[in-house]
PDB file of C-alpha atoms and ligand atoms in Angstrom:
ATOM      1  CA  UNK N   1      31.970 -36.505 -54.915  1.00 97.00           C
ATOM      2  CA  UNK N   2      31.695 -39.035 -52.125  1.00 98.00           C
ATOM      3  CA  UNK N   3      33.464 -42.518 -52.631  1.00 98.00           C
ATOM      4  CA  UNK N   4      32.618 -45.569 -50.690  1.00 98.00           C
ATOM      5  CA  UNK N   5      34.613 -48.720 -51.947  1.00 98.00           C
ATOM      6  CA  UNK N   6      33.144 -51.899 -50.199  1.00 97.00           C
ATOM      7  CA  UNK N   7      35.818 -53.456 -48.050  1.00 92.00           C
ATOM      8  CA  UNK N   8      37.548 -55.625 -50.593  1.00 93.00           C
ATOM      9  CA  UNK N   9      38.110 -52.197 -53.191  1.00 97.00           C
ATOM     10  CA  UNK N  10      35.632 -54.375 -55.768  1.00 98.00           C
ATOM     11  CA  UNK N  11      33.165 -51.853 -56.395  1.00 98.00           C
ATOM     12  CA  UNK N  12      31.877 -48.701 -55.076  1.00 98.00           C
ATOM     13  CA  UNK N  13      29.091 -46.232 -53.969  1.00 98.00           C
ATOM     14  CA  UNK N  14      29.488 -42.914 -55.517  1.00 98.00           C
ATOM     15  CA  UNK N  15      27.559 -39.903 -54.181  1.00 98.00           C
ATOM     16  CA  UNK N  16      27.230 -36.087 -54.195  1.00 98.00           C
ATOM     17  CA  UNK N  17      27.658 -35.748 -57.796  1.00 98.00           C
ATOM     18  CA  UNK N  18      24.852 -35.351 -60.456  1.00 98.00           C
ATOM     19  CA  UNK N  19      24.997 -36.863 -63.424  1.00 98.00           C
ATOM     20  CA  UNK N  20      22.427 -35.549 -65.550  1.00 98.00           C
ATOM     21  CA  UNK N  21      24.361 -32.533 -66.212  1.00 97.00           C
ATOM     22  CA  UNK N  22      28.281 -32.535 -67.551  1.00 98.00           C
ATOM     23  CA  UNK N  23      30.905 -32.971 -64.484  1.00 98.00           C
ATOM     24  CA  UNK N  24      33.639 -30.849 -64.103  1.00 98.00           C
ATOM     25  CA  UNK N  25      37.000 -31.660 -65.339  1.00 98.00           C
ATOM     26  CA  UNK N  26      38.164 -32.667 -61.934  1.00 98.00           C
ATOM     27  CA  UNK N  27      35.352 -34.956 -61.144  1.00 98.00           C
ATOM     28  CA  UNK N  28      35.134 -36.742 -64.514  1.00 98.00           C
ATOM     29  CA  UNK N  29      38.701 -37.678 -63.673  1.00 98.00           C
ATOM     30  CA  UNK N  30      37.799 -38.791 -60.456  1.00 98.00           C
ATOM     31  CA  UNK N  31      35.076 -40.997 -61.470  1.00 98.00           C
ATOM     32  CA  UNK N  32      37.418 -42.631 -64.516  1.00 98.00           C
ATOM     33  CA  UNK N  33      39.893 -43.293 -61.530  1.00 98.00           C
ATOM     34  CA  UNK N  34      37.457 -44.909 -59.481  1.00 98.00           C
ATOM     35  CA  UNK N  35      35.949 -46.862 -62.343  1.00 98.00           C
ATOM     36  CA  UNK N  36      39.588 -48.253 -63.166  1.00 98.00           C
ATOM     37  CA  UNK N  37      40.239 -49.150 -59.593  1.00 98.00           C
ATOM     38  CA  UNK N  38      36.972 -50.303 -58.072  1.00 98.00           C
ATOM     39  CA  UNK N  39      35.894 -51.633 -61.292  1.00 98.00           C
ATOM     40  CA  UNK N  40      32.210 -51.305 -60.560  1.00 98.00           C
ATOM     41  CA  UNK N  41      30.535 -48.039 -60.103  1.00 98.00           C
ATOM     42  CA  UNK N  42      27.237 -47.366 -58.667  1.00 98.00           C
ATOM     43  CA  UNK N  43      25.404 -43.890 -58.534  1.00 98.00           C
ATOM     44  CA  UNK N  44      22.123 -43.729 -56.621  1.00 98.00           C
ATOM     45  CA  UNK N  45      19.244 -41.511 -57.143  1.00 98.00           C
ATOM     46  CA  UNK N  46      20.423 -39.961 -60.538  1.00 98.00           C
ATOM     47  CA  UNK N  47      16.802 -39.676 -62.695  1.00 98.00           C
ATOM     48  CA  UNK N  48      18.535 -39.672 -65.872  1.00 98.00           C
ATOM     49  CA  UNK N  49      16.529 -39.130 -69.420  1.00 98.00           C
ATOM     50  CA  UNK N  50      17.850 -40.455 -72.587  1.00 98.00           C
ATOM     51  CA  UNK N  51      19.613 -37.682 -73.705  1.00 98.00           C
ATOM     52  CA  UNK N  52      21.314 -37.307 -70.075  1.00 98.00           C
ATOM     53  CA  UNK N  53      22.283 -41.488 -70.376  1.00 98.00           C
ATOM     54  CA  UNK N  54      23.939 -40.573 -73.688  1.00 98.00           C
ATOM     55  CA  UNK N  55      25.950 -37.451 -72.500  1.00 98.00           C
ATOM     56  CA  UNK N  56      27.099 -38.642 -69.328  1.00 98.00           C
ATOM     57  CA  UNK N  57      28.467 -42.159 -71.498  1.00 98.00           C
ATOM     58  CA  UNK N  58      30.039 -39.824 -74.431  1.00 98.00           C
ATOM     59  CA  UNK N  59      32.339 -38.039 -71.374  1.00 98.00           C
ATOM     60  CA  UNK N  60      33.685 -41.469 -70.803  1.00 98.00           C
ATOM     61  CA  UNK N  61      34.254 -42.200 -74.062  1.00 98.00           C
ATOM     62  CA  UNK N  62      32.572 -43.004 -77.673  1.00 98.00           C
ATOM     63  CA  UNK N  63      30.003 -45.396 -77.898  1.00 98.00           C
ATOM     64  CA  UNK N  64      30.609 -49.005 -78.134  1.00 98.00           C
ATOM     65  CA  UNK N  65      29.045 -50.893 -80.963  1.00 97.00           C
ATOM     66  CA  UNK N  66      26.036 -52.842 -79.985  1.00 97.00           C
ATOM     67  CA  UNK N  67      25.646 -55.670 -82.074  1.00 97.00           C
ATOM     68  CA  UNK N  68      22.750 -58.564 -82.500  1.00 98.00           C
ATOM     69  CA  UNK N  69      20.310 -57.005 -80.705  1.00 98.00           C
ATOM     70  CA  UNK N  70      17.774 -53.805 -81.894  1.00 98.00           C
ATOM     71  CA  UNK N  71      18.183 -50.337 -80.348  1.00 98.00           C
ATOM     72  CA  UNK N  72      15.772 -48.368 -78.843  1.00 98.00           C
ATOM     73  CA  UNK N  73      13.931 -46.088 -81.860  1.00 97.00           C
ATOM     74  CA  UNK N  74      16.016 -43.262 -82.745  1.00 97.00           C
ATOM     75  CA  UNK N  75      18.464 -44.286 -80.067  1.00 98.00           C
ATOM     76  CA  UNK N  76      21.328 -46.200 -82.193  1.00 98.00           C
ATOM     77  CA  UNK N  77      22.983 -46.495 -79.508  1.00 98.00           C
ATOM     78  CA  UNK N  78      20.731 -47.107 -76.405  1.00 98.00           C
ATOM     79  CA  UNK N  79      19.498 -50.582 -75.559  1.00 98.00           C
ATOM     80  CA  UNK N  80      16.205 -51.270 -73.978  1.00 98.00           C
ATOM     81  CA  UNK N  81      16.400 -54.441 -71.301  1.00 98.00           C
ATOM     82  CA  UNK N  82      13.109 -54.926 -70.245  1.00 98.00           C
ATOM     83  CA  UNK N  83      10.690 -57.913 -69.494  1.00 98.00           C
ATOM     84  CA  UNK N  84       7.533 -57.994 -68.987  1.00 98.00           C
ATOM     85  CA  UNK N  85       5.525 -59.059 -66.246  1.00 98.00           C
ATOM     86  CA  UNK N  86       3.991 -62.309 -68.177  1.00 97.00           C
ATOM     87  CA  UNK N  87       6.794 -62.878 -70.295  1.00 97.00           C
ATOM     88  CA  UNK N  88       8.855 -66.607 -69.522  1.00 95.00           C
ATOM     89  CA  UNK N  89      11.565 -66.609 -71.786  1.00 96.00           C
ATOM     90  CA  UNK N  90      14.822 -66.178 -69.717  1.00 96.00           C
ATOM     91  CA  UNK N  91      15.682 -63.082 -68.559  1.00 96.00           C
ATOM     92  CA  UNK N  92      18.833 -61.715 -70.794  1.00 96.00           C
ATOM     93  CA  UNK N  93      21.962 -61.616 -69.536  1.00 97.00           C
ATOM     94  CA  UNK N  94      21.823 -64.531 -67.325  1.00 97.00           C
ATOM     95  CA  UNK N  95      25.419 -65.817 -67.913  1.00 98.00           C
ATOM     96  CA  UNK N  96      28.405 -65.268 -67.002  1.00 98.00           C
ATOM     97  CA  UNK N  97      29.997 -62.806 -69.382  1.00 98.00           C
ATOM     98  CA  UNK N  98      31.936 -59.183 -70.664  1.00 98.00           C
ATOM     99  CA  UNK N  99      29.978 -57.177 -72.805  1.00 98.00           C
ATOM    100  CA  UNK N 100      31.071 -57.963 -76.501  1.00 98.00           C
ATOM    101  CA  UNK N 101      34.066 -59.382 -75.873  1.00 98.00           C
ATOM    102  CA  UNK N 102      33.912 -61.382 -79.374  1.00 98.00           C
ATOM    103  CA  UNK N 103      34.751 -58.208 -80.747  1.00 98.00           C
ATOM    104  CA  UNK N 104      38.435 -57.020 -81.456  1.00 98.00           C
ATOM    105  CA  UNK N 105      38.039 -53.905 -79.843  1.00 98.00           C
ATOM    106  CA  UNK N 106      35.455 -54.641 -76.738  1.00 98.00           C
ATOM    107  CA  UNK N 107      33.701 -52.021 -75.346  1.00 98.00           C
ATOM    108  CA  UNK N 108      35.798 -50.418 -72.165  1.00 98.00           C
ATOM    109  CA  UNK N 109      32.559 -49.683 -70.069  1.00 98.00           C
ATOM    110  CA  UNK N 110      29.045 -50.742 -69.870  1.00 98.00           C
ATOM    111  CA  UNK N 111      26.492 -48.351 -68.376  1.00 98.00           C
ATOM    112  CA  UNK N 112      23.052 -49.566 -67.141  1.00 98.00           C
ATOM    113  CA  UNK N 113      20.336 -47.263 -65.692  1.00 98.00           C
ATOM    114  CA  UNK N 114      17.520 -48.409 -63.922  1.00 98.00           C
ATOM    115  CA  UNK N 115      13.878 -47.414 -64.913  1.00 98.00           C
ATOM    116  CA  UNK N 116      11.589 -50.112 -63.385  1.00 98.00           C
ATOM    117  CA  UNK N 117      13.228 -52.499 -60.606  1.00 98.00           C
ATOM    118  CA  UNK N 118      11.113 -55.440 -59.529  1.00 98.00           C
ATOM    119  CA  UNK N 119      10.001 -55.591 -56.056  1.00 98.00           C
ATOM    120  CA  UNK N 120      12.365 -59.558 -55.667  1.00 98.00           C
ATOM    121  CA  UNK N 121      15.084 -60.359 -57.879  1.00 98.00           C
ATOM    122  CA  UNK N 122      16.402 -58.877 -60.576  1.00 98.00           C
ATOM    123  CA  UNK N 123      19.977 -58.631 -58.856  1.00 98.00           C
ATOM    124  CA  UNK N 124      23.531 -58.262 -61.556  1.00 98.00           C
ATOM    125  CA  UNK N 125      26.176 -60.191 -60.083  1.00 98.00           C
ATOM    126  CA  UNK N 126      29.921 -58.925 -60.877  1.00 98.00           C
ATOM    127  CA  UNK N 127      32.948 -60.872 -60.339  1.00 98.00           C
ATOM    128  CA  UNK N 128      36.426 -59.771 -60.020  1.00 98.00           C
ATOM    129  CA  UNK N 129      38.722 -60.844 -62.537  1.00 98.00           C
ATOM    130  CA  UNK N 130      41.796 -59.044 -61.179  1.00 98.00           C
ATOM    131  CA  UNK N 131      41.442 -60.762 -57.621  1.00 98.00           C
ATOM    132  CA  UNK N 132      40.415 -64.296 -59.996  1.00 98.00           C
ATOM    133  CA  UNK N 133      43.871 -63.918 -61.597  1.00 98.00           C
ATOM    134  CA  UNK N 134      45.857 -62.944 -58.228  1.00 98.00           C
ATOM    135  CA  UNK N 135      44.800 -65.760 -56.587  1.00 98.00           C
ATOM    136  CA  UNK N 136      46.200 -68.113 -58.752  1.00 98.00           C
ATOM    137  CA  UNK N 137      49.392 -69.538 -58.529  1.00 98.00           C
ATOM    138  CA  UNK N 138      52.550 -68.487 -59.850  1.00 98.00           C
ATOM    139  CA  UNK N 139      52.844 -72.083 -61.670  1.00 98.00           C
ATOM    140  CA  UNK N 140      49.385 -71.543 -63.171  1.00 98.00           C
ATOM    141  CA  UNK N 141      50.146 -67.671 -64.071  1.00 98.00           C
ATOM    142  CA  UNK N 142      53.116 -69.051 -65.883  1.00 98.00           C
ATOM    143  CA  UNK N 143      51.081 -71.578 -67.869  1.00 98.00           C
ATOM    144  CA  UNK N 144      48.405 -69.002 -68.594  1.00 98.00           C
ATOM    145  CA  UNK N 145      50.868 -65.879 -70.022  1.00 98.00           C
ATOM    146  CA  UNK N 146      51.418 -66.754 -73.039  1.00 98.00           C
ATOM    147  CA  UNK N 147      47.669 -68.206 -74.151  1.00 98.00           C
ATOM    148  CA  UNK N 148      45.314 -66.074 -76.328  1.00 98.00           C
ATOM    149  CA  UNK N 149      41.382 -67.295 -75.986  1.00 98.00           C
ATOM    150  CA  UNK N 150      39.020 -67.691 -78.656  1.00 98.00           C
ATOM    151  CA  UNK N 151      35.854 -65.582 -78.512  1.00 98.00           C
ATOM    152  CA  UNK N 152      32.809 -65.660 -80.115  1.00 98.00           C
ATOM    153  CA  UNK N 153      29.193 -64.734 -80.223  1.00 98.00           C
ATOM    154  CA  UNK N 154      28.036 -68.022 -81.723  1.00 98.00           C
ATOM    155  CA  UNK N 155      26.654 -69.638 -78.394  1.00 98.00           C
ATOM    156  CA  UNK N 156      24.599 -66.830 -77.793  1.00 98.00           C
ATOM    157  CA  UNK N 157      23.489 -65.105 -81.220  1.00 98.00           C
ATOM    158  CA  UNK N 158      24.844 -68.014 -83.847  1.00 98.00           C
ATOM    159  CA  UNK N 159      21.932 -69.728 -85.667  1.00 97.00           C
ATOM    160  CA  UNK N 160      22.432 -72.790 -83.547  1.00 97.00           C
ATOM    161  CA  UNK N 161      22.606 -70.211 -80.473  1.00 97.00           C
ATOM    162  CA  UNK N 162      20.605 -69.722 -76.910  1.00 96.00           C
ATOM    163  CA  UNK N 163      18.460 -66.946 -78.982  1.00 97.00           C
ATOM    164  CA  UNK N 164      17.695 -69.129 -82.270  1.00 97.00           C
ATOM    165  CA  UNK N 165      16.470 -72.383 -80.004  1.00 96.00           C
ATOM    166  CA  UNK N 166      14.544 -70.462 -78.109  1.00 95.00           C
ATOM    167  CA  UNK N 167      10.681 -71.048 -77.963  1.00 94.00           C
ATOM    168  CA  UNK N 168       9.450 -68.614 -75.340  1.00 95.00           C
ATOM    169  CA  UNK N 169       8.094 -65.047 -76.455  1.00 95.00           C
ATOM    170  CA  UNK N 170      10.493 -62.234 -75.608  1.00 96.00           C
ATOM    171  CA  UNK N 171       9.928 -58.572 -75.707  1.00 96.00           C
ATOM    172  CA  UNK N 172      13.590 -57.421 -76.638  1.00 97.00           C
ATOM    173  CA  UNK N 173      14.763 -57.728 -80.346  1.00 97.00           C
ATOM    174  CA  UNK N 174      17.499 -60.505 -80.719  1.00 97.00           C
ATOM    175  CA  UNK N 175      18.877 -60.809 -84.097  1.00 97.00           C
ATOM    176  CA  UNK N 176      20.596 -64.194 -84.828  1.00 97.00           C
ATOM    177  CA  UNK N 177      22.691 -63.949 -87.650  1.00 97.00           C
ATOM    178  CA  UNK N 178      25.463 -66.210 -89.096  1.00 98.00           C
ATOM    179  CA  UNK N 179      28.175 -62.882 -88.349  1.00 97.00           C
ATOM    180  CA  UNK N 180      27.895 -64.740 -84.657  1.00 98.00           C
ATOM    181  CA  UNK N 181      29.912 -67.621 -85.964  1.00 98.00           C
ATOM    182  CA  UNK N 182      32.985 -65.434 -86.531  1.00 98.00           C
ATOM    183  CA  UNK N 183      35.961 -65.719 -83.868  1.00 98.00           C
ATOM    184  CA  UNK N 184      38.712 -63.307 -82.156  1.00 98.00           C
ATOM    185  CA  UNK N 185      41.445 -63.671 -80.461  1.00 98.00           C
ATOM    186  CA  UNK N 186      42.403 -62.082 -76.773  1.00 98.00           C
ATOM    187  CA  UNK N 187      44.794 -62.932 -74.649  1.00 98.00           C
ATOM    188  CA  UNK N 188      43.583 -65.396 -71.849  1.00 98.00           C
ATOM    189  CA  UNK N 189      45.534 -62.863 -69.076  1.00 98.00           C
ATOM    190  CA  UNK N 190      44.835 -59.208 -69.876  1.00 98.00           C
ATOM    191  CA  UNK N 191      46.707 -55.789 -68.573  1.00 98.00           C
ATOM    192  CA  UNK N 192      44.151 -52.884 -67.973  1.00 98.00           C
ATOM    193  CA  UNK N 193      45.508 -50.141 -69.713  1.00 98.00           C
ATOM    194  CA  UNK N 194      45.176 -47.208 -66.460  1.00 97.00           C
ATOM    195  CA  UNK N 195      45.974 -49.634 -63.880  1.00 97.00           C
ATOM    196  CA  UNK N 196      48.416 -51.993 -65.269  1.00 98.00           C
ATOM    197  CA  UNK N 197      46.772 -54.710 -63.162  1.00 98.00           C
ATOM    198  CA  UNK N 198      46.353 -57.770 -64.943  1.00 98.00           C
ATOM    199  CA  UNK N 199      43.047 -59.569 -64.718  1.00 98.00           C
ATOM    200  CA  UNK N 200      41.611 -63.221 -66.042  1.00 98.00           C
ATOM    201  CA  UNK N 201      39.238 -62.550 -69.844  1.00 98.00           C
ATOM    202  CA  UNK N 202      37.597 -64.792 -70.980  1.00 98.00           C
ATOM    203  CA  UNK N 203      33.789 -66.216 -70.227  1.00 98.00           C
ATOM    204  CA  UNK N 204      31.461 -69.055 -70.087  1.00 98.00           C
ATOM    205  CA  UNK N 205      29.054 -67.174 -72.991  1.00 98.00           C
ATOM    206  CA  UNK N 206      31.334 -65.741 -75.321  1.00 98.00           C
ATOM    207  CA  UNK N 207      34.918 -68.395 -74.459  1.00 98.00           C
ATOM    208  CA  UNK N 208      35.139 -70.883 -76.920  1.00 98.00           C
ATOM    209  CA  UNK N 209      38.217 -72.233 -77.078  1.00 98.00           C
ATOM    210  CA  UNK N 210      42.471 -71.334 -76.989  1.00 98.00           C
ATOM    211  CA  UNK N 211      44.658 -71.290 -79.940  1.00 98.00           C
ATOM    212  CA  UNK N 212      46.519 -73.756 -80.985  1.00 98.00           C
ATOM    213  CA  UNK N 213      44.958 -76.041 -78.562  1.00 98.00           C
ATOM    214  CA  UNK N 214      42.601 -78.970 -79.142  1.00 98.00           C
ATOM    215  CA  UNK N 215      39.135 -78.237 -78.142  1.00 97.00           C
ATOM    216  CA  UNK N 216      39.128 -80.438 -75.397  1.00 98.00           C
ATOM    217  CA  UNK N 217      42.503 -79.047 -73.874  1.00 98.00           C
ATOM    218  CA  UNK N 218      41.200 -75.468 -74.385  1.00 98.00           C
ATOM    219  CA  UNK N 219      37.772 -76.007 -72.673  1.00 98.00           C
ATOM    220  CA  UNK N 220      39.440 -77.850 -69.358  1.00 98.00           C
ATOM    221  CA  UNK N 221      41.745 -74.919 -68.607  1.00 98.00           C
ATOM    222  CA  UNK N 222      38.544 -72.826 -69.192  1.00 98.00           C
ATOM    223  CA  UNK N 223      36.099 -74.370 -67.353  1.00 98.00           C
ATOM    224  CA  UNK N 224      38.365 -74.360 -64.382  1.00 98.00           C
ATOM    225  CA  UNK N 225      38.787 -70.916 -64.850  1.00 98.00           C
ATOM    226  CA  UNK N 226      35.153 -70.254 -65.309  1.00 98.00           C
ATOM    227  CA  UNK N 227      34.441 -72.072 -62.405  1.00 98.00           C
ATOM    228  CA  UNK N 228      37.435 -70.566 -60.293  1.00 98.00           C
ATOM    229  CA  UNK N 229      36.372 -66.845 -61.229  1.00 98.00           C
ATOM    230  CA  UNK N 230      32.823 -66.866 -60.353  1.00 98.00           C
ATOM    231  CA  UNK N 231      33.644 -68.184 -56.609  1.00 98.00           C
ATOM    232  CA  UNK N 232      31.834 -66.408 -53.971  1.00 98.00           C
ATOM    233  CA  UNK N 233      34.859 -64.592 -52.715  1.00 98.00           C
ATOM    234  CA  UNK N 234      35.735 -62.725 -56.193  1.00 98.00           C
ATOM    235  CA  UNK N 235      31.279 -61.767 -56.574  1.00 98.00           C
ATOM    236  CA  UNK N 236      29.750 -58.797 -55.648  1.00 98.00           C
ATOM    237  CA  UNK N 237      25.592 -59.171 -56.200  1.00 98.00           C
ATOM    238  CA  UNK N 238      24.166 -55.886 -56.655  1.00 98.00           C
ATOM    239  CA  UNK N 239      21.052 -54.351 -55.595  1.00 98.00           C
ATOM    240  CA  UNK N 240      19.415 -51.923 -57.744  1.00 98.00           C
ATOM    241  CA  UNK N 241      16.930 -49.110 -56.778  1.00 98.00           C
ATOM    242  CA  UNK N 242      14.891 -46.736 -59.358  1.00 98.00           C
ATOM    243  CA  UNK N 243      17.068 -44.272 -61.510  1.00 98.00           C
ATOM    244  CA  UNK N 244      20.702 -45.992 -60.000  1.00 98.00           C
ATOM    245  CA  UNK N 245      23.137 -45.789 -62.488  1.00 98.00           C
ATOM    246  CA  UNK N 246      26.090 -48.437 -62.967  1.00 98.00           C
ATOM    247  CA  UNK N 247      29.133 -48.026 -64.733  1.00 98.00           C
ATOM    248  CA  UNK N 248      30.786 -51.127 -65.225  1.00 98.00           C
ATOM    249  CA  UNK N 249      35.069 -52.056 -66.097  1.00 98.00           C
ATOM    250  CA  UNK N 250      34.255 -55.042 -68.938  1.00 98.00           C
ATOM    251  CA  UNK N 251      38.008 -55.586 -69.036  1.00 98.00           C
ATOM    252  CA  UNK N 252      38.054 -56.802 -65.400  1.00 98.00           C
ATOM    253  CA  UNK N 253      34.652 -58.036 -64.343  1.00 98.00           C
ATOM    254  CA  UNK N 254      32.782 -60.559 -65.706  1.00 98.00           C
ATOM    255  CA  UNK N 255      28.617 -60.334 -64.391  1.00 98.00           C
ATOM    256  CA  UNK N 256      25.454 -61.953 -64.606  1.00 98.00           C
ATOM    257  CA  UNK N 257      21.603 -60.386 -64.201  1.00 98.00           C
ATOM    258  CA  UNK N 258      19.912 -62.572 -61.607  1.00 98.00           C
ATOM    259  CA  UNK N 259      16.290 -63.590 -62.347  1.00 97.00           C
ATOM    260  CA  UNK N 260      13.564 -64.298 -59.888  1.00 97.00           C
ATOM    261  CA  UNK N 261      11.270 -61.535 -61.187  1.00 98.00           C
ATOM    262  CA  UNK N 262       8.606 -63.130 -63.010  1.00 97.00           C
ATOM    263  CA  UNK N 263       5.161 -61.447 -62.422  1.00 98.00           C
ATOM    264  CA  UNK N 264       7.264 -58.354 -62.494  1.00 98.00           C
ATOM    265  CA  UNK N 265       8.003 -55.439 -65.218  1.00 98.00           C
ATOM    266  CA  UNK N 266      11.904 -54.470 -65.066  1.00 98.00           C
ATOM    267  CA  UNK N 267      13.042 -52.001 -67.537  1.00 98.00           C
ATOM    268  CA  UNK N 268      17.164 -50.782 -67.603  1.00 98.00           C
ATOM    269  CA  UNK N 269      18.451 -48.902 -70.616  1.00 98.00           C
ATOM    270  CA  UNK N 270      21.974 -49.667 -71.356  1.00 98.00           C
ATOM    271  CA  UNK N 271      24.765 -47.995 -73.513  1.00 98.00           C
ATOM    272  CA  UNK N 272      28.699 -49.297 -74.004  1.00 98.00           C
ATOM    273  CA  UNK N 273      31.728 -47.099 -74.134  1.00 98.00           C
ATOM    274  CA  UNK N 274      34.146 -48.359 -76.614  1.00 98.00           C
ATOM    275  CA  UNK N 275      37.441 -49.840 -75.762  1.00 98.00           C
ATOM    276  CA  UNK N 276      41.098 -50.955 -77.062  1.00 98.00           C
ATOM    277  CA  UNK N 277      42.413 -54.596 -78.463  1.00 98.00           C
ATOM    278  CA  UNK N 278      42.665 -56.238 -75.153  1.00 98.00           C
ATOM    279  CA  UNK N 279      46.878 -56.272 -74.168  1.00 98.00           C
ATOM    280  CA  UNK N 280      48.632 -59.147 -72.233  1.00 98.00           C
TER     281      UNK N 280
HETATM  282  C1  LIG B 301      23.584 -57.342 -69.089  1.00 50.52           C
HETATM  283  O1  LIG B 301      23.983 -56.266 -69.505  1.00 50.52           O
HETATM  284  O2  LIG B 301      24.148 -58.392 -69.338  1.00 50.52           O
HETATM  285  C2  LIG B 301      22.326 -57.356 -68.241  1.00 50.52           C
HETATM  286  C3  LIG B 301      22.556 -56.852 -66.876  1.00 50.52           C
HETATM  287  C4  LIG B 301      21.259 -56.736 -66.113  1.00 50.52           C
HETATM  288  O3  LIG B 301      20.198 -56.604 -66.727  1.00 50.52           O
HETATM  289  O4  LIG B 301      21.305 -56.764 -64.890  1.00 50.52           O
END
């Protein structure tokens, strides 16, 4: 198995290794170590089916649970992202987030495998949380250890959410449901549990709020955050290509899928790998 980090360790190519059939001891361990210290993965040319996606996600780990939006038939735990060439409603995922991270136990890993790529657009943008949180200062670092963020689904999924308001047809299933309303904890500054490097959690989509602050007080630490993690220097936009697979760290990444496709079909199927509470 080849590794090629790109010069700032966030994220990396991984080659000579084929995925649609169980690794080896040695090399699944090699590919959790690179996942925990490049934080996104990506494996070119690896024409997965369905049953390979799920097997190749179960040696990571158990599935995640995939909430609020319908699985592919017979495939509980397999989502469909695809759009249509006509279709104008916007394309999901565009903002800034970590999979599920309203839940208590967010999913480790996200794995999306490309079927149909668009010939423009259609990038997914990852940013680095771990760099976000080094290059803060030690005053702000101080100020941030102790805080625990309030997440939720509500903005997206809520019935007063993105999905409920919208008006444009879309071909994937969103349920909205009142469950969106409920809130979790995290802590605002997060430890991964192989690395023990601490990274920034918390997102414009799922962030609400911090405890035991006023609304107002919690949303202008977060928005500078926000703003201060999705800076150019902490992004990687990535570039997909038919049947590349990408294995992404949701406990130090935040990312976004890039439109810019309209007139064109793109089709990824997705699955989570479940994770741990979130530790400070
Ligand atoms: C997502 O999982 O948020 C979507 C990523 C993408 O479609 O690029």
């Amino acid at each position: 198995m080849k590794v090629t980090p790109r010069a700032e360790g966030f994220g990396a190519c991984i080659e000579d290794i084929d995925l649609t059939r169980p690794l080896a001891d040695d090399t699944l361990a090699a590919v959790k170590a690179a996942w925990a210290r490049h934080s996104v993965l990506w494996f070119p040319d690896q024409p997965l089916d369905l049953d390979q996606l799920e097997a190749f996600t179960l040696q990571l780990g158990p599935f995640g649970v995939d909430p609020f939006i319908q699985p592919m038939p017979g495939r509980p735990n397999v989502l469909e992202l695809r759009r249509e060439p006509d279709e104008r409603a916007t394309n999901f995922g565009a903002g800034w987030h970590s999979d599920w991270s309203f839940q208590p136990e967010p999913p480790a890993g996200t794995i999306l495998h490309a079927e149909v790529i668009p010939p423009v657009g259609g990038d997914t943008l990852y940013a680095d949380c771990h760099r976000a949180y080094e290059a803060l200062s030690d005053a702000m670092k101080a100020m941030l250890a102790p805080l625990r963020a309030v997440h939720s689904a509500r903005q997206a999924y809520g019935p007063s959410g993105v999905f409920a308001k919208e008006t444009e047809a879309r071909t994937m299933q969103i349920i909205v449901s009142e469950e969106a309303e409920q809130t979790v904890a995290h802590p605002l500054v997060v430890t991964h549990p192989v690395s023990g490097r601490k990274a920034l959690f918390c997102s414009p989509v799922y962030t609400v709020g911090i405890e035991g602050m006023t609304r107002p007080e919690g949303m202008a630490i977060l928005r500078f955050l926000f703003e201060h993690i999705v800076q150019d220097q902490f992004v990687y936009r990535h570039h997909w290509a038919r049947h590349m697979l990408t294995l992404w760290d949701n406990r130090s990444t935040l990312h976004f899928a890039d439109g810019g496709y309209d007139g064109h079909l793109r089709v990824m199927h997705r699955t989570t790998v479940a994770g741990d509470r979130p530790q400070a």
